[in-house]
Amino acid sequence: WAARCLDKLMSICPRGLFRWFIVASCLTELPAELLEFILCFTVLGHVDIANASCTCRRLRDVCHGRGKVWEHQFRHRWPRLLRYYSQLEGCDWLKEYQKRHTVGLQIRRTVESFSKRFFAEVVILGDSFTEIESLGAPGHFCEDELISILNSDKRKNLTLKYYAQKILYFLRQQNILKTLMEFLARPPEQQSALEGAVLVDQYCNPLADISLQSISSQLNEITDKIKKVLQLKNPCHPSQKVASDFTVEDLDLQRQVLSALNSVLFDQLQYRGNERDYYNPLNSYLHQVLLRRMGIPISLSVLYMTLAKKLGVQLEPVNFPNHFLLRWCQNSEIYDFVYIDAFGRGKQLTAKECEYLIGHQVTPDYYNAVSTLEVLLRMVGNLLNIGKRGEGNEKSYQLLRDSLDLYLTINPDDVQYLLLQARLYFHLGIWPEKVLDILQHIQALDPSQHGAVGYLVQHTLEHIQHKRHPPEPEVKSRTDQEVLYSVGLIMRHKRSGYNCVIYGWDPNCTMGVEWITTMRVHQLPNGAGQPFYNVLVQDGTCRYAAQENLELHPSPLEMGHPEIGRYFSAFMDTYYVANEELQARYPLDMVHTIRTIQEFYKKDTQQQQQQDRPADAQLHRALDG
């Protein structure tokens, strides 16, 4: 009844505050509980509640800040934030709503400005985000607004989402770095290899839902499976009686634990070493190892060691060259220890067999147990090497940057990696002020590096000067009739078969002689004198393709390229809409794109209809017969 009455009143009354004067005259005689119930209807937004509270004292009292009405508004609009309010009673929901609403507007204005300011940059990093932090708003408010942007209409606001994702990536990484610093400040005996590995995972995948709690929960489930196997073999095993934090002293009982662990982990759950795709970074991320049930020696060893500890067996990490191992302490001499290869299905090895594993002899030092800090450095070092081996695309550069950040957080005075970080930032043309800080730190640590440091300082200062006085962007008008395609069109490569979208073009090939020779452009019928197009490819790469090798895609599809939002604001089923910055550089292209789409797909539809007519006529004759 209340819902029907309110809908009727809202439909017949004019909009705005006057509407609520009319509604108030009809509602004020109702009990407060019923008024609260009515004002919590989902059809009413925060503007309606604000207007209602301005009409009379009765409704103002019902809509007070600590009451149910504003709590409902907050809950309905921002449900993700409720976990930050442990005590819901006594909270001033009106103030919280106003604060969150204001932060949302500030965040959106800032994100919207990024495309105009940073369109020409390779990536956004560092100081570009300080204004987000300078808002002084609670971090969870900022993050919630960024997530709201990312969860909006899938095919629209692509540029806004592109920059919102980069900001969220950076902000989460800063929080994870703070947690990592706190972790490193603990005494060594309080540093868990599992927790450190999770922090590495979180930092490299800040947009994924990864937590120590969720990882531990999955390991507890595996532990329960191992206990069930142990119970069948030995119902009196200590692990069946003690919940946690215990040590099994008897070697035979320890051996039973390791046997059951191997049986569950490798036979029952089918965990294995990823020999086919060893250098895939997913092998180093614990949440992916648990999901895919495969990894590399160090990630599998961290899981194995953690599971063994939960069951009362203490294993030690061994930083063996080329193959991380675990050490089962039975005697004091290194050659009498048992070494466990988690990558090799938990196989137990002697010291001599460890050498056979890598194909050469090593000194006794390599058999020693290492600290959690050294385990993390080895894990991050693996990611660094994978980043170096990358294809030079955005994904490999991101991995290299992330792993360098982690490595230098753990070991901040490593000159070799500091220099690598400075060179990487310089090469990408990003964060020149940070490059100068790194170079100054290198010079203080190792004055012998003055040659490399001096060169980078000189060119970084030139880059800063260039950024202060950037050249005007080149505007390309469609005066050349030979340029058949335009930005936003979804294409297919005739030879390679890949799908792509155009984000730029040149009337002639602008690459150097070496590239033209390597790519055999001179062997094309039209050579380098034809238009060439910058395209975003479905596989995440960016390419430069000759016009004669491209054709309009007969069935346009959405591109999954990570840089799509940098250039386009929306996907319109058959083409992409260039954002304001790209349209400023190609002012006539969107008109050409829409005209091309209309002509091509109209012609394609007509051809399909002509092909269908004989089949339709044949069907009608068959039905008549």
XYZ file of C-alpha atoms in Angstrom:
625
model
C 0.000 0.000 0.000
C 2.768 2.427 0.969
C 4.668 1.692 -2.247
C 1.588 2.254 -4.409
C 0.721 5.490 -2.605
C 4.251 6.842 -2.931
C 4.491 5.941 -6.629
C 1.146 7.667 -7.231
C 2.170 10.806 -5.357
C 5.577 10.980 -7.087
C 3.986 10.562 -10.529
C 1.385 13.337 -10.140
C 3.610 15.873 -8.350
C 6.052 18.197 -10.134
C 9.772 17.432 -9.815
C 12.065 19.079 -7.272
C 11.594 20.394 -3.759
C 7.969 21.497 -4.377
C 7.030 17.880 -5.019
C 8.133 17.019 -1.502
C 6.010 19.779 0.084
C 2.957 18.103 -1.478
C 4.129 14.581 -0.475
C 4.969 15.703 3.059
C 1.444 17.010 3.645
C 0.184 13.470 2.908
C 2.769 11.545 4.923
C 3.510 13.459 8.103
C 0.639 11.915 10.043
C 2.050 8.417 9.567
C 4.070 6.691 12.367
C 7.865 7.192 12.244
C 8.509 3.489 11.546
C 6.240 3.570 8.503
C 7.791 6.814 7.281
C 11.262 5.254 7.536
C 9.989 2.208 5.669
C 8.563 4.381 2.857
C 11.661 6.589 2.584
C 13.851 3.474 2.212
C 12.192 2.491 -1.086
C 14.823 1.928 -3.777
C 13.074 4.351 -6.169
C 14.236 7.231 -3.951
C 17.751 8.569 -4.387
C 19.845 10.793 -2.181
C 18.439 13.958 -3.807
C 14.893 12.827 -2.958
C 15.845 12.185 0.682
C 17.638 15.551 0.927
C 14.562 17.321 -0.506
C 12.231 15.424 1.822
C 14.249 16.443 4.886
C 13.955 20.112 3.851
C 10.153 20.186 3.747
C 9.232 19.998 7.427
C 10.588 19.218 10.882
C 8.759 15.878 10.945
C 10.546 14.505 7.863
C 13.833 16.136 8.876
C 13.726 14.208 12.165
C 12.941 10.945 10.350
C 15.840 11.562 7.922
C 18.428 12.345 10.596
C 22.029 11.352 9.848
C 22.235 8.374 12.222
C 18.898 6.902 11.222
C 17.836 4.053 8.958
C 17.024 6.239 5.932
C 20.561 7.458 5.259
C 21.999 4.081 6.294
C 19.808 2.506 3.597
C 21.031 5.063 1.033
C 24.657 4.274 1.877
C 24.100 0.509 1.878
C 22.221 0.549 -1.412
C 24.737 2.705 -3.292
C 28.051 1.454 -1.884
C 27.577 -2.088 -0.512
C 31.308 -2.902 -0.874
C 32.173 -0.326 1.801
C 30.101 -1.876 4.594
C 32.963 -4.169 5.649
C 34.841 -1.057 6.848
C 32.096 -0.277 9.363
C 32.439 -2.759 12.205
C 30.002 -0.920 14.460
C 27.000 0.124 12.403
C 25.132 1.631 15.337
C 25.979 5.246 16.151
C 27.497 5.937 12.705
C 26.572 9.268 11.110
C 25.494 7.869 7.741
C 24.661 11.292 6.308
C 28.230 12.542 6.894
C 29.683 9.315 5.526
C 27.436 9.582 2.463
C 28.447 13.201 1.858
C 32.134 12.358 2.266
C 31.955 9.353 -0.101
C 29.890 11.314 -2.653
C 32.376 14.217 -2.622
C 35.361 11.874 -2.989
C 33.629 10.175 -5.934
C 33.180 13.480 -7.758
C 36.813 14.473 -7.117
C 38.131 11.108 -8.309
C 36.064 11.208 -11.504
C 37.191 14.757 -12.328
C 40.814 13.757 -11.824
C 40.529 10.575 -13.897
C 38.730 12.422 -16.699
C 41.623 14.910 -16.903
C 44.268 12.203 -17.324
C 43.618 11.447 -20.992
C 44.168 15.048 -22.075
C 47.273 15.412 -19.930
C 48.952 12.056 -20.543
C 47.717 10.860 -23.940
C 51.181 11.229 -25.486
C 52.926 9.401 -22.592
C 53.951 5.750 -22.909
C 52.594 4.925 -19.452
C 51.504 6.774 -16.347
C 53.513 6.333 -13.199
C 54.498 7.912 -9.938
C 54.031 11.632 -9.525
C 51.017 11.620 -11.842
C 49.063 9.888 -9.066
C 50.065 12.079 -6.149
C 47.036 14.308 -6.655
C 44.788 11.295 -5.964
C 46.605 10.725 -2.697
C 46.604 14.470 -1.945
C 42.793 14.490 -1.789
C 43.194 13.305 1.779
C 40.232 10.961 1.404
C 40.084 7.475 2.953
C 41.832 5.025 0.664
C 38.860 2.667 0.553
C 36.637 5.515 -0.714
C 39.049 6.226 -3.586
C 39.347 2.533 -4.432
C 35.584 2.015 -4.337
C 34.996 4.859 -6.819
C 37.656 3.501 -9.179
C 36.057 0.034 -9.015
C 32.663 1.624 -9.724
C 34.124 3.177 -12.884
C 35.596 -0.169 -13.955
C 32.282 -1.966 -13.378
C 30.219 0.492 -15.432
C 28.854 -0.258 -18.938
C 31.308 -2.712 -20.537
C 31.427 -1.064 -23.978
C 31.403 2.591 -22.904
C 33.713 4.936 -20.976
C 36.710 2.927 -22.204
C 39.160 5.814 -21.759
C 37.877 6.563 -18.267
C 38.256 2.873 -17.369
C 41.754 2.734 -18.864
C 43.078 5.446 -16.541
C 40.980 4.318 -13.563
C 42.595 0.882 -13.837
C 46.090 2.351 -13.953
C 45.396 4.489 -10.887
C 43.889 1.554 -8.981
C 46.909 -0.587 -9.978
C 49.305 2.017 -8.595
C 47.394 2.773 -5.382
C 47.059 -0.903 -4.481
C 50.746 -1.475 -5.142
C 51.653 1.374 -2.784
C 49.576 -0.237 -0.017
C 51.184 -3.636 -0.666
C 54.671 -2.066 -0.527
C 53.852 -0.623 2.902
C 52.773 -4.080 4.089
C 55.957 -5.595 2.628
C 58.111 -3.043 4.455
C 56.383 -3.956 7.723
C 56.960 -7.641 6.941
C 60.685 -7.059 6.303
C 61.020 -5.129 9.569
C 59.982 -8.184 11.615
C 62.547 -10.508 13.236
C 63.540 -13.365 10.852
C 61.772 -16.006 12.959
C 58.471 -14.124 12.448
C 58.814 -13.979 8.652
C 56.851 -16.701 6.871
C 57.885 -17.745 3.368
C 54.196 -18.198 2.529
C 53.279 -14.657 3.585
C 56.229 -13.200 1.679
C 55.306 -15.159 -1.463
C 51.710 -13.921 -1.198
C 52.952 -10.313 -0.992
C 55.000 -10.855 -4.159
C 51.905 -12.326 -5.828
C 49.728 -9.410 -4.704
C 52.198 -6.777 -5.892
C 52.490 -8.267 -9.376
C 48.699 -8.796 -9.598
C 47.212 -5.869 -7.657
C 43.873 -6.015 -9.493
C 43.295 -9.690 -8.619
C 41.479 -10.800 -5.474
C 44.399 -12.350 -3.575
C 44.785 -12.530 0.199
C 46.865 -14.490 2.678
C 43.604 -15.655 4.242
C 42.282 -17.169 0.994
C 45.629 -18.855 0.204
C 45.852 -20.241 3.763
C 42.275 -21.485 3.551
C 43.084 -23.485 0.412
C 46.181 -24.950 2.085
C 44.099 -25.909 5.128
C 41.788 -27.880 2.829
C 44.787 -29.765 1.421
C 46.054 -30.342 4.978
C 42.730 -31.925 5.930
C 43.014 -34.296 2.958
C 46.527 -35.293 4.074
C 45.280 -35.930 7.616
C 42.624 -38.297 6.279
C 45.295 -40.311 4.428
C 47.451 -40.345 7.591
C 44.492 -41.545 9.641
C 44.076 -44.575 7.401
C 47.767 -45.479 7.750
C 48.201 -44.562 11.414
C 45.103 -43.587 13.444
C 47.354 -42.697 16.381
C 49.505 -40.200 14.463
C 50.063 -36.966 16.484
C 48.641 -34.852 13.632
C 45.201 -36.363 14.354
C 45.162 -35.018 17.910
C 46.848 -31.587 17.721
C 45.224 -28.697 15.852
C 48.281 -26.517 15.068
C 51.756 -25.344 16.133
C 53.285 -28.683 16.977
C 56.389 -30.598 15.930
C 56.633 -34.331 15.277
C 59.930 -35.501 16.743
C 59.977 -39.155 15.672
C 61.578 -39.666 12.219
C 59.276 -42.531 11.291
C 56.235 -40.402 12.059
C 57.762 -37.550 9.988
C 58.307 -39.983 7.139
C 54.627 -40.957 7.286
C 53.665 -37.261 6.966
C 55.863 -36.742 3.892
C 54.555 -39.925 2.286
C 50.936 -38.837 2.816
C 51.777 -35.312 1.601
C 53.257 -36.705 -1.638
C 50.274 -38.999 -2.122
C 47.715 -36.192 -1.803
C 49.598 -33.356 -3.505
C 51.031 -35.211 -6.481
C 48.857 -38.311 -6.941
C 45.439 -37.234 -5.744
C 45.493 -33.504 -6.621
C 47.908 -33.871 -9.562
C 50.240 -30.967 -8.736
C 53.290 -30.954 -11.004
C 56.219 -28.946 -12.273
C 55.479 -26.940 -15.407
C 58.264 -28.207 -17.660
C 56.572 -27.214 -20.942
C 56.099 -23.539 -20.039
C 58.743 -23.089 -17.367
C 59.263 -19.338 -17.876
C 55.620 -18.384 -17.602
C 55.332 -15.848 -14.703
C 52.104 -17.554 -13.583
C 54.309 -20.385 -12.250
C 55.625 -17.977 -9.592
C 52.263 -16.646 -8.350
C 50.856 -18.766 -5.531
C 47.205 -18.124 -6.357
C 47.875 -19.344 -9.906
C 49.889 -22.338 -8.696
C 46.909 -23.377 -6.565
C 44.476 -22.715 -9.407
C 46.461 -24.431 -12.197
C 48.168 -27.005 -9.925
C 51.552 -26.434 -11.497
C 54.582 -24.302 -10.766
C 58.362 -24.086 -10.671
C 60.685 -25.493 -7.958
C 60.540 -22.473 -5.633
C 56.751 -21.917 -5.708
C 56.032 -25.628 -5.242
C 58.638 -25.753 -2.449
C 56.920 -22.905 -0.556
C 53.615 -24.799 -0.711
C 55.247 -28.119 0.219
C 57.174 -26.605 3.146
C 54.032 -24.838 4.461
C 51.931 -28.017 4.296
C 54.646 -30.045 6.029
C 54.875 -27.460 8.832
C 51.094 -27.615 9.371
C 51.537 -31.360 9.959
C 54.464 -31.025 12.363
C 57.448 -31.537 10.011
C 60.000 -28.722 9.778
C 61.651 -28.415 6.349
C 64.310 -25.851 5.450
C 64.638 -23.989 2.119
C 67.861 -24.583 0.176
C 68.920 -22.035 -2.456
C 70.397 -24.667 -4.763
C 71.593 -23.334 -8.159
C 69.069 -23.696 -11.000
C 66.761 -25.850 -8.877
C 65.299 -24.794 -5.518
C 65.149 -27.602 -2.932
C 64.024 -28.347 0.617
C 66.124 -29.933 3.356
C 64.802 -32.514 5.777
C 67.011 -32.313 8.869
C 68.046 -35.755 10.084
C 71.731 -35.271 10.900
C 74.161 -32.405 11.337
C 76.351 -33.109 8.279
C 75.123 -31.687 4.967
C 75.907 -34.885 3.081
C 73.699 -36.889 5.469
C 70.612 -34.685 4.992
C 67.678 -35.742 2.853
C 66.843 -33.168 0.165
C 63.327 -32.936 -1.250
C 62.555 -31.932 -4.830
C 58.999 -30.503 -4.827
C 59.284 -29.944 -8.599
C 60.023 -33.663 -8.979
C 56.894 -34.885 -7.158
C 58.516 -34.750 -3.703
C 61.380 -37.077 -4.581
C 63.923 -37.478 -1.778
C 67.569 -37.025 -2.810
C 71.040 -37.393 -1.362
C 73.580 -34.581 -1.742
C 75.217 -36.434 -4.656
C 71.873 -36.899 -6.408
C 71.271 -33.146 -6.109
C 74.406 -32.567 -8.178
C 73.189 -35.061 -10.779
C 69.986 -32.984 -10.942
C 71.843 -29.905 -12.247
C 74.666 -31.710 -14.016
C 77.676 -30.340 -12.110
C 79.309 -30.232 -8.691
C 78.746 -27.379 -6.223
C 80.473 -26.194 -3.069
C 79.035 -27.145 0.370
C 77.682 -23.592 0.821
C 74.900 -24.292 -1.662
C 73.484 -27.002 0.602
C 72.912 -24.610 3.509
C 69.431 -23.523 4.580
C 68.536 -19.940 3.682
C 66.366 -17.271 5.287
C 62.907 -16.161 4.184
C 64.504 -12.975 2.830
C 66.739 -15.007 0.509
C 63.745 -17.092 -0.613
C 61.908 -13.897 -1.628
C 64.970 -12.530 -3.438
C 65.233 -15.807 -5.393
C 61.510 -15.686 -6.243
C 61.633 -12.045 -7.358
C 64.890 -12.716 -9.229
C 63.087 -15.377 -11.274
C 60.405 -12.834 -12.235
C 63.118 -10.316 -13.122
C 64.737 -12.780 -15.495
C 61.366 -13.552 -17.102
C 60.791 -9.813 -17.572
C 64.203 -9.468 -19.229
C 63.376 -12.338 -21.577
C 60.093 -10.644 -22.556
C 59.119 -9.479 -26.022
C 59.444 -5.764 -25.229
C 55.692 -5.205 -25.022
C 53.705 -3.448 -22.295
C 53.127 -6.711 -20.404
C 56.820 -7.639 -20.153
C 57.810 -4.063 -19.238
C 55.181 -4.075 -16.473
C 56.560 -7.349 -15.077
C 60.102 -5.971 -15.217
C 59.066 -2.776 -13.411
C 57.114 -4.655 -10.742
C 59.864 -7.183 -10.046
C 62.488 -4.412 -9.893
C 60.346 -2.513 -7.389
C 60.102 -5.623 -5.216
C 63.778 -6.531 -5.487
C 64.923 -3.017 -4.548
C 62.440 -2.858 -1.676
C 64.047 -6.005 -0.239
C 67.608 -5.056 -1.226
C 67.624 -1.249 -1.771
C 71.390 -0.821 -2.268
C 71.959 -3.241 -5.154
C 73.751 -0.992 -7.672
C 73.279 -3.418 -10.576
C 69.494 -3.424 -10.254
C 69.298 0.296 -9.428
C 71.081 0.998 -12.707
C 68.746 -1.390 -14.532
C 65.721 0.415 -13.072
C 67.087 3.826 -14.123
C 67.799 2.558 -17.655
C 64.337 0.997 -17.908
C 62.572 4.203 -16.870
C 64.802 6.218 -19.193
C 64.117 3.848 -22.098
C 60.354 4.054 -21.557
C 60.480 7.834 -21.114
C 58.693 7.728 -17.768
C 59.135 9.355 -14.383
C 62.356 11.334 -15.188
C 62.449 12.889 -11.705
C 62.572 9.393 -10.199
C 65.405 8.503 -12.609
C 67.490 11.414 -11.264
C 66.881 10.261 -7.672
C 67.986 6.706 -8.562
C 71.123 7.977 -10.319
C 72.038 10.162 -7.347
C 71.682 7.127 -5.055
C 73.883 5.021 -7.384
C 76.578 7.707 -7.411
C 76.609 7.774 -3.595
C 76.852 3.967 -3.377
C 79.419 3.438 -6.136
C 81.306 6.485 -7.527
C 82.936 4.246 -10.181
C 79.603 4.256 -12.054
C 80.006 7.979 -12.886
C 80.279 7.271 -16.638
C 76.921 5.511 -16.987
C 75.340 7.843 -14.432
C 76.595 10.994 -16.183
C 75.223 9.888 -19.554
C 71.787 9.106 -18.110
C 71.668 12.344 -16.076
C 72.394 14.459 -19.157
C 69.725 12.817 -21.302
C 67.169 12.714 -18.469
C 67.534 16.484 -17.963
C 66.957 16.926 -21.694
C 63.831 14.786 -21.407
C 62.509 16.898 -18.514
C 63.111 20.067 -20.542
C 61.312 18.511 -23.506
C 58.314 17.627 -21.310
C 58.038 21.227 -20.124
C 57.802 22.443 -23.727
C 56.145 19.608 -25.665
C 55.686 20.036 -29.427
C 52.225 20.510 -30.845
C 50.689 17.157 -31.866
C 50.664 16.455 -35.598
C 47.184 16.750 -37.105
C 46.514 14.456 -40.057
C 43.724 15.472 -42.427
C 42.418 13.096 -45.057
C 43.769 14.956 -48.097
C 45.420 11.869 -49.560
C 42.810 9.828 -51.435
C 45.053 6.748 -51.268
C 44.420 6.367 -47.520
C 41.451 4.004 -47.689
C 40.923 3.255 -43.990
C 40.520 5.338 -40.832
C 40.910 5.082 -37.067
C 38.348 2.936 -35.280
C 37.862 0.432 -38.110
C 38.191 -3.231 -37.175
C 40.413 -5.010 -39.667
C 41.819 -8.414 -40.530
C 45.356 -9.028 -41.799
C 45.159 -10.876 -45.117
C 48.415 -12.792 -44.669
C 48.804 -13.310 -40.917
C 45.097 -13.598 -40.191
C 45.153 -11.542 -36.989
C 42.295 -9.217 -35.994
C 43.065 -5.596 -35.128
C 41.741 -2.045 -34.839
C 43.351 1.027 -36.442
C 44.522 3.770 -34.082
C 46.742 5.753 -36.485
C 48.089 5.933 -40.029
C 50.796 7.465 -42.217
C 50.419 8.193 -45.951
C 53.774 6.398 -46.443
C 55.895 4.066 -44.337
C 57.836 6.184 -41.822
C 60.090 3.418 -40.444
C 63.828 3.332 -41.052
C 65.689 1.396 -43.721
C 66.678 -1.394 -41.312
C 63.025 -2.077 -40.321
C 61.855 -1.907 -43.945
C 64.547 -4.425 -44.935
C 63.872 -6.746 -41.990
C 60.107 -6.764 -42.618
C 60.661 -7.179 -46.396
C 58.469 -4.205 -47.195
C 60.275 -3.772 -50.528
C 58.859 -7.154 -51.615
C 55.269 -5.902 -51.338
C 53.686 -4.912 -54.686
C 53.187 -1.313 -53.479
C 56.338 -1.208 -51.337
C 56.908 1.491 -48.726
C 55.126 4.184 -50.738
C 51.635 3.036 -49.708
C 49.758 4.042 -46.514
C 50.758 2.194 -43.335
C 48.545 1.783 -40.277
C 49.204 1.575 -36.534
C 47.012 -1.238 -35.229
C 46.185 -2.785 -31.854
C 46.158 -6.552 -32.331
C 43.882 -8.977 -30.492
C 46.895 -10.778 -28.942
C 47.947 -7.605 -27.082
C 50.690 -6.439 -29.462
C 50.920 -3.220 -31.496
C 51.915 -3.483 -35.170
C 52.555 -1.366 -38.241
C 50.758 -2.849 -41.249
C 50.722 -2.028 -44.966
C 47.387 -1.045 -46.494
C 47.479 -3.827 -49.094
C 47.697 -6.404 -46.275
C 44.579 -5.184 -44.468
C 40.876 -5.691 -45.152
C 37.700 -4.801 -43.283
C 36.658 -7.565 -40.927
C 33.480 -9.288 -42.181
C 32.346 -9.970 -38.592
C 33.731 -7.183 -36.339
C 34.538 -8.202 -32.804
C 35.628 -6.464 -29.637
C 39.388 -6.253 -29.099
C 40.882 -7.450 -25.814
C 43.944 -5.206 -26.116
C 45.092 -3.575 -22.832
C 45.690 -0.207 -24.555
C 42.281 0.031 -26.249
C 41.010 2.623 -23.746
C 43.968 4.897 -24.363
C 42.667 5.651 -27.848
C 38.955 4.818 -27.865
C 35.986 5.816 -25.718
C 33.368 3.246 -26.830
C 32.734 0.113 -28.880
C 29.741 0.381 -31.212
C 29.367 -3.251 -32.395
C 31.078 -2.663 -35.774
C 33.698 0.003 -34.959
C 35.419 1.881 -32.129
C 34.768 5.558 -31.329
C 38.033 7.527 -31.064
C 38.361 9.552 -27.851
C 38.770 13.339 -27.915
C 42.566 13.220 -27.990
C 42.720 10.799 -30.941
C 40.025 12.735 -32.819
C 42.080 15.910 -32.397
C 44.939 14.193 -34.262
C 42.673 12.655 -36.929
C 39.794 15.180 -37.112
C 38.083 13.758 -40.216
C 38.510 10.075 -39.502
C 35.352 9.347 -37.478
C 33.119 10.658 -40.270
C 35.013 8.461 -42.722
C 34.787 5.463 -40.361
C 31.008 5.718 -39.977
C 30.540 6.175 -43.753
C 32.784 3.170 -44.467
C 30.876 1.015 -41.980
C 27.512 1.980 -43.444
C 28.609 1.310 -47.031
C 30.508 -1.918 -46.346
C 27.963 -3.655 -44.142
C 25.008 -2.452 -46.238
C 26.687 -3.969 -49.279
C 27.505 -7.113 -47.288
C 23.852 -7.434 -46.194
C 22.598 -7.002 -49.765
C 24.979 -9.711 -51.009
C 23.779 -12.050 -48.268
C 20.159 -11.384 -49.221
C 20.927 -12.134 -52.896
C 22.595 -15.398 -51.858
C 19.587 -16.318 -49.742
C 16.978 -15.671 -52.494
C 17.665 -18.834 -54.595
C 17.582 -20.954 -51.433
C 14.306 -19.302 -50.350
C 12.755 -19.884 -53.809
C 13.833 -23.523 -53.738
C 12.296 -23.918 -50.276
C 8.991 -22.393 -51.421
C 8.862 -24.731 -54.451
C 9.485 -27.705 -52.188
C 6.707 -26.601 -49.847
C 4.305 -26.018 -52.765
C 5.095 -29.487 -54.103
